[in-house]
């Protein structure tokens, strides 16, 4: 894939990040001496909080109070804020009038909630390419794992074939990502939803990597459920969302039993208790809710909508093109892809470097350039193993990840960015990759607690030339 825009106009559009984030001026020490502004290029794990989100949270903090059951002014204000956040998220997702928006802790929590709510005996269809949050929660269901497709069309064909082979009248649910947390590639969500519905199945969209980069519209995509996390959407504090059809959620046992989920509780003559549970989203929001986290998510949703996804997507395509073009010019670098060259991506790119252990390479980017990326299998072990095939991660003096019994050590490097990423971070990253491949690391590294870290005992004689 090459950059979709070029010239002075594109360059000007990318010069600065459109949405300022916290930490943009943080200085970090380099092992080689001096300091540099930290380049946060690990957005796929946790995006920096938007400055606007932080300001909104700070403005609310003095008014913080209990939610839903307090008579005091601050409690009522906090309740209004909490429910206004629910409406903001519903608008952000294009929810249908009858959809519920349930606040959770994360995408993982959201999908586990849905897994607990599916009717017993439900058949779940999930591609092996999913993040573990989508791959693992379905313990109450019969699960069919689908092999990794190599084109979007093959993904749809694979799903249609699997659904056509169903026997009986059990409920069925398809779980699919919107954008891969490993390759960044966009999945054909609308087409997969059409295939699911044609065979009487529902579909849940893991939008953890999609929502920060592209608009997510439940009605337009025709999906039944959407899950995403605040911490990937430029909002801190560990909140998430599950939104979608109300019937399974309304009929399921509460995800957590406790105050807030119950409408009435009364003792019975036999010593037990009778409970009437809420049928609204509160049914699955027991306990005191994370009102600050929920307010942060709503603030991030509002900021992204007001910034305009058309402009954000256009800018990110330029950055993606720049990174892919830059990596292609470095000998020995291979970008990982399911769907091949030209596939549409969000700002998530994984790669390997010939002759380098990926943990070692990531450690050198951090210690010698002040660049934060991620290395490993990215909580998507089956996918990364499929993408790497028979390639063993290069042996190195440190950081080699533990392999499963009988398997080779596999590992990759992931760079990810978004609306808070300035040009300089991308340019520094590409320069660093080129220098490390050409000249090697300027420092010795060792393994400490399973991680590759600089050896502080002294600098080797490896000047860059």
XYZ file of C-alpha atoms in Angstrom:
465
model
C 0.000 0.000 0.000
C 1.345 3.433 -0.867
C 0.446 6.857 0.454
C -2.891 8.029 -0.885
C -1.902 11.688 -0.884
C 1.261 13.637 -1.584
C 2.590 17.102 -2.214
C 2.473 20.322 -0.148
C -1.199 20.016 0.798
C -0.789 16.503 2.189
C 2.413 17.497 3.972
C 0.724 20.472 5.616
C -2.235 18.314 6.651
C 0.084 15.919 8.488
C 2.441 18.433 10.077
C 0.818 18.419 13.503
C -1.513 16.065 15.301
C -5.165 17.143 14.901
C -6.095 16.174 18.475
C -3.570 17.106 21.208
C -2.895 14.363 23.745
C -1.371 14.228 27.214
C 2.321 13.364 27.311
C 3.187 15.115 24.072
C 5.936 17.110 25.832
C 7.270 14.403 28.141
C 11.062 14.059 28.035
C 12.625 10.612 28.485
C 16.301 9.753 29.018
C 18.331 7.975 26.335
C 20.816 5.312 27.308
C 23.306 6.975 24.964
C 22.964 10.272 26.866
C 20.625 13.216 26.851
C 16.839 13.382 26.622
C 14.262 13.393 23.869
C 10.518 13.960 23.647
C 8.798 10.602 24.018
C 7.287 9.208 20.825
C 4.228 7.191 21.859
C 3.707 4.701 19.030
C 1.800 2.041 20.957
C -1.734 3.376 20.457
C -3.108 -0.109 19.764
C -2.403 -1.063 23.373
C -3.492 2.215 25.010
C -3.820 5.536 23.259
C -2.725 8.649 25.158
C -5.612 10.548 26.704
C -6.829 13.540 24.741
C -6.028 16.845 26.406
C -9.678 17.763 25.957
C -10.808 14.595 27.752
C -8.497 15.343 30.655
C -9.752 18.932 30.831
C -13.376 17.740 30.842
C -12.645 15.274 33.641
C -10.829 17.931 35.661
C -13.757 20.325 35.233
C -16.175 17.690 36.550
C -14.006 16.375 39.401
C -15.140 18.951 42.029
C -18.739 17.912 41.367
C -18.054 14.176 41.695
C -20.836 12.383 43.571
C -22.748 9.124 43.890
C -24.801 8.050 40.906
C -28.521 7.174 40.586
C -29.686 6.994 44.183
C -28.598 10.198 45.896
C -30.871 13.120 46.708
C -28.078 15.684 46.950
C -27.251 18.158 44.205
C -23.883 16.622 43.316
C -25.419 13.155 43.181
C -28.132 14.361 40.845
C -25.602 16.208 38.703
C -23.428 13.074 38.504
C -26.442 10.968 37.577
C -27.356 13.374 34.795
C -23.749 13.321 33.579
C -23.688 9.515 33.601
C -26.890 9.174 31.587
C -25.865 11.972 29.221
C -22.710 9.962 28.558
C -24.881 6.986 27.616
C -26.735 9.145 25.092
C -23.436 10.498 23.713
C -22.064 6.996 23.190
C -25.317 5.893 21.554
C -25.036 8.791 19.106
C -21.343 8.022 18.467
C -22.255 4.435 17.570
C -25.395 5.239 15.597
C -27.452 3.056 17.910
C -31.000 2.093 16.997
C -33.842 3.319 19.237
C -34.220 -0.024 21.028
C -30.487 -0.697 21.543
C -28.968 -0.716 25.017
C -25.659 0.893 25.941
C -24.035 -0.904 28.867
C -20.922 0.530 30.512
C -18.222 -2.015 31.342
C -14.520 -2.004 32.189
C -13.104 -2.743 28.719
C -13.676 -4.570 25.439
C -12.683 -7.807 27.178
C -15.242 -7.176 29.896
C -17.894 -6.302 27.304
C -17.405 -9.513 25.349
C -17.374 -11.591 28.529
C -20.642 -9.918 29.513
C -22.161 -10.831 26.154
C -20.788 -14.368 26.460
C -22.571 -14.685 29.802
C -25.799 -13.375 28.244
C -26.064 -15.602 25.165
C -28.753 -18.262 25.470
C -27.424 -21.630 26.552
C -26.470 -23.798 23.588
C -25.729 -20.851 21.321
C -23.275 -21.618 18.521
C -20.486 -19.067 18.264
C -18.395 -18.634 15.125
C -15.087 -16.824 15.527
C -12.045 -16.517 13.286
C -8.721 -17.690 14.711
C -7.400 -14.233 13.802
C -9.244 -12.547 16.666
C -7.737 -10.893 19.721
C -7.996 -13.133 22.772
C -10.773 -10.866 24.097
C -12.918 -12.110 21.206
C -11.454 -15.587 20.956
C -11.731 -16.860 24.525
C -14.897 -15.753 26.401
C -17.389 -18.204 24.877
C -17.218 -20.972 27.476
C -21.006 -21.360 27.714
C -21.371 -21.794 23.981
C -20.415 -24.265 21.278
C -17.569 -22.604 19.443
C -16.467 -23.082 15.848
C -13.062 -21.568 15.146
C -12.645 -20.481 11.532
C -9.292 -20.552 9.759
C -7.524 -17.330 8.876
C -8.766 -15.965 5.542
C -6.325 -14.465 3.057
C -8.735 -11.996 1.451
C -11.843 -10.160 2.676
C -13.914 -12.149 0.172
C -12.520 -15.395 1.557
C -13.560 -14.292 5.050
C -17.148 -13.936 3.889
C -17.045 -17.247 1.985
C -15.595 -19.061 5.005
C -18.300 -17.721 7.290
C -21.116 -18.499 4.846
C -19.908 -22.078 4.473
C -19.673 -22.567 8.236
C -23.137 -21.109 8.862
C -24.667 -23.150 6.059
C -23.395 -26.296 7.770
C -25.257 -25.629 11.003
C -27.634 -28.279 12.262
C -30.676 -27.690 14.425
C -32.286 -24.444 15.504
C -29.884 -23.193 18.146
C -29.124 -19.489 18.323
C -25.920 -18.467 16.561
C -23.526 -15.585 17.050
C -20.610 -14.453 14.887
C -17.783 -12.527 16.544
C -15.456 -10.492 14.334
C -12.997 -7.629 14.633
C -13.409 -4.409 12.717
C -9.664 -3.809 12.393
C -6.944 -6.267 13.335
C -4.879 -5.362 16.375
C -1.890 -7.032 14.649
C -2.023 -5.918 11.011
C -4.432 -2.985 11.252
C -6.302 -4.377 8.247
C -10.003 -3.580 7.959
C -12.408 -6.497 7.888
C -15.534 -6.633 5.666
C -17.916 -6.088 8.566
C -21.007 -5.143 6.554
C -20.628 -8.183 4.270
C -20.049 -10.504 7.231
C -23.130 -9.100 8.941
C -25.203 -9.743 5.828
C -23.938 -13.342 5.707
C -24.702 -13.856 9.392
C -28.226 -12.521 9.120
C -28.924 -14.508 5.952
C -28.333 -17.644 8.002
C -30.267 -16.512 11.082
C -27.214 -15.612 13.159
C -26.363 -12.473 15.088
C -23.018 -10.678 14.915
C -20.919 -8.793 17.466
C -18.259 -6.349 16.322
C -15.067 -5.981 18.327
C -14.443 -2.307 17.554
C -11.543 -1.794 19.961
C -9.141 -0.980 17.103
C -11.737 0.397 14.689
C -13.561 3.002 16.762
C -10.529 5.273 17.393
C -9.780 5.455 13.648
C -13.031 5.101 11.675
C -16.707 5.843 12.291
C -18.645 2.889 13.713
C -22.363 2.929 12.937
C -24.339 -0.016 14.293
C -27.315 0.604 12.028
C -25.278 1.221 8.859
C -23.061 -1.813 9.445
C -26.155 -3.813 10.469
C -24.391 -5.474 13.384
C -26.230 -6.627 16.476
C -23.632 -5.646 19.086
C -20.518 -3.481 19.336
C -17.811 -3.583 22.001
C -14.966 -1.122 22.516
C -12.632 0.281 25.191
C -12.133 3.802 26.439
C -8.383 3.412 26.853
C -7.957 2.855 23.114
C -10.311 5.753 22.332
C -8.146 8.441 24.001
C -9.987 8.127 27.334
C -8.256 6.907 30.512
C -9.693 5.225 33.602
C -10.636 1.712 32.456
C -14.142 1.946 31.051
C -15.690 0.158 28.116
C -18.947 -0.217 26.231
C -21.213 -3.009 25.052
C -24.026 -1.680 22.882
C -26.686 -3.433 20.875
C -29.862 -5.476 20.907
C -31.591 -5.520 24.256
C -33.380 -8.891 24.308
C -30.492 -11.215 25.261
C -29.178 -8.648 27.746
C -32.631 -8.101 29.252
C -33.311 -11.820 29.676
C -29.890 -12.912 30.947
C -28.924 -13.243 34.571
C -27.201 -10.053 35.735
C -23.505 -10.047 34.893
C -22.825 -9.014 38.503
C -25.373 -9.432 41.282
C -25.683 -6.468 43.601
C -26.986 -3.001 44.195
C -27.990 -1.090 41.102
C -28.817 -4.245 39.145
C -31.763 -5.029 41.418
C -35.069 -3.163 41.339
C -36.495 -4.717 44.543
C -35.282 -7.298 47.055
C -37.575 -8.871 49.668
C -37.214 -11.631 52.256
C -39.375 -14.719 51.844
C -41.073 -16.648 54.593
C -38.697 -19.566 54.021
C -35.715 -17.330 54.777
C -34.591 -16.703 51.206
C -34.911 -13.566 49.120
C -36.925 -12.625 46.070
C -35.203 -10.306 43.603
C -36.654 -8.306 40.758
C -33.828 -7.273 38.439
C -33.787 -4.213 36.233
C -34.456 -4.824 32.555
C -32.545 -1.721 31.444
C -28.765 -1.445 31.059
C -28.571 -1.116 34.853
C -29.181 -4.890 35.021
C -25.520 -5.389 34.097
C -24.027 -2.362 35.858
C -24.160 -3.468 39.493
C -22.231 -1.509 42.082
C -21.099 2.096 42.032
C -20.287 2.906 38.418
C -17.088 4.479 37.155
C -18.701 7.829 36.431
C -15.376 9.550 35.700
C -14.386 6.836 33.238
C -17.793 6.987 31.573
C -17.602 10.785 31.344
C -14.140 10.408 29.776
C -15.456 8.014 27.113
C -18.279 10.402 26.258
C -15.839 13.299 26.010
C -13.605 11.303 23.640
C -16.580 10.305 21.490
C -17.638 13.943 21.256
C -14.108 15.099 20.386
C -13.754 12.555 17.580
C -17.160 13.351 16.138
C -16.484 17.097 16.189
C -13.017 16.684 14.665
C -14.646 14.820 11.779
C -13.699 11.296 10.830
C -13.284 12.196 7.158
C -10.329 14.429 7.988
C -8.916 12.019 10.586
C -9.102 9.050 8.215
C -7.513 11.001 5.354
C -4.589 12.101 7.499
C -4.058 8.628 8.923
C -3.961 7.112 5.442
C -1.073 9.432 4.640
C 0.785 8.353 7.792
C 0.120 4.663 7.102
C 1.412 5.083 3.569
C 4.513 6.873 4.833
C 5.310 4.115 7.331
C 4.724 1.293 4.845
C 6.815 3.021 2.191
C 9.588 3.748 4.687
C 9.705 0.191 6.016
C 9.756 -1.213 2.476
C 12.958 0.733 1.833
C 14.820 -0.916 4.734
C 16.496 -4.232 3.808
C 15.331 -7.216 5.830
C 12.096 -5.670 7.130
C 8.888 -7.595 6.422
C 5.461 -6.163 7.219
C 2.863 -8.708 8.348
C -0.392 -8.897 6.401
C -3.343 -11.225 6.000
C -4.951 -9.572 2.996
C -1.840 -8.520 1.090
C -0.520 -5.327 -0.427
C -3.116 -2.626 -0.917
C -5.362 -3.741 1.956
C -6.965 -0.837 3.778
C -5.481 -0.366 7.261
C -5.818 1.747 10.334
C -2.637 2.990 11.998
C -1.512 -0.415 13.255
C 1.435 -2.140 11.529
C 3.434 -5.163 12.665
C 6.734 -6.296 11.190
C 9.824 -8.434 11.719
C 13.473 -7.668 10.967
C 15.901 -10.251 9.614
C 18.671 -11.029 12.081
C 16.948 -9.302 14.992
C 15.055 -10.651 17.952
C 11.957 -8.487 18.022
C 12.190 -7.792 21.765
C 15.765 -6.602 21.271
C 14.733 -4.316 18.422
C 11.867 -2.791 20.413
C 14.160 -2.253 23.415
C 16.689 -0.433 21.239
C 13.973 1.821 19.791
C 13.016 2.805 23.317
C 16.423 3.136 24.964
C 18.273 4.781 22.093
C 15.523 6.821 20.390
C 12.780 7.387 22.960
C 10.230 5.510 20.856
C 7.593 3.304 22.493
C 6.347 0.374 20.398
C 5.179 -3.110 21.328
C 6.716 -6.510 20.713
C 5.389 -10.026 21.198
C 2.271 -11.834 20.037
C -0.136 -8.996 20.924
C -2.778 -11.174 22.653
C -3.511 -12.688 19.246
C -1.237 -15.728 19.360
C -2.906 -17.861 16.656
C -2.905 -14.949 14.206
C 0.736 -13.983 14.714
C 1.800 -17.615 14.428
C -0.135 -17.881 11.160
C 1.442 -14.697 9.814
C 4.959 -15.729 10.771
C 4.493 -19.269 9.497
C 7.773 -21.154 9.767
C 9.826 -18.077 10.561
C 11.561 -18.317 13.895
C 12.349 -15.063 15.642
C 16.068 -14.414 15.348
C 18.036 -15.641 18.350
C 19.405 -12.792 20.403
C 21.194 -12.116 23.627
C 17.995 -11.098 25.348
C 14.258 -10.869 25.346
C 13.359 -14.089 23.514
C 9.755 -14.853 24.531
C 8.781 -18.166 25.997
C 7.516 -20.590 23.360
C 4.812 -23.180 23.896
C 6.095 -26.767 24.217
C 7.235 -28.007 20.831
C 6.995 -24.573 19.212
C 9.635 -22.148 18.024
C 9.996 -18.718 19.571
C 7.825 -16.335 17.549
C 7.685 -12.605 18.055
C 6.991 -9.408 16.101
C 7.189 -5.628 16.495
C 4.095 -3.427 16.310
C 3.990 0.310 15.663
C 0.635 2.059 16.074
C -0.504 5.664 15.928
C -3.551 7.870 15.545
C -5.058 11.327 15.815
C -2.589 12.417 18.482
C 0.553 11.431 16.560
C 2.690 14.256 15.144
C 4.782 13.813 12.009
C 8.030 13.943 13.948
C 7.242 10.708 15.784
C 6.694 8.828 12.539
C 9.799 10.324 10.947
C 11.943 9.495 13.987
C 10.646 5.937 13.971
C 11.558 5.394 10.322
C 14.997 6.938 10.832
C 15.575 4.715 13.859
C 14.575 1.529 12.017
C 16.959 2.365 9.191
C 19.858 3.135 11.524
C 19.371 0.040 13.674
C 19.280 -2.232 10.631
C 22.269 -0.536 9.042
C 24.492 0.040 12.081
C 23.162 -2.193 14.827
C 22.361 -1.156 18.372
C 24.679 1.307 20.095
C 24.349 -0.479 23.422
C 24.450 -3.965 24.892
C 21.202 -5.466 26.172
C 20.300 -8.246 28.577
C 17.226 -10.069 29.845
C 15.651 -8.839 33.079
C 12.351 -10.288 34.329
C 11.676 -11.634 30.856
C 12.189 -8.274 29.144
C 15.062 -6.978 27.050
C 16.687 -3.991 28.775
C 19.897 -1.986 28.340
C 22.921 -3.376 30.135
C 23.923 -0.458 32.342
C 27.374 -1.862 33.062
C 28.904 0.131 30.207
C 28.655 1.166 26.581
C 30.160 -1.150 23.956
C 32.444 0.130 21.243
C 29.772 0.213 18.525
C 29.613 3.807 17.309
C 27.225 4.508 14.479
C 28.928 5.510 11.297
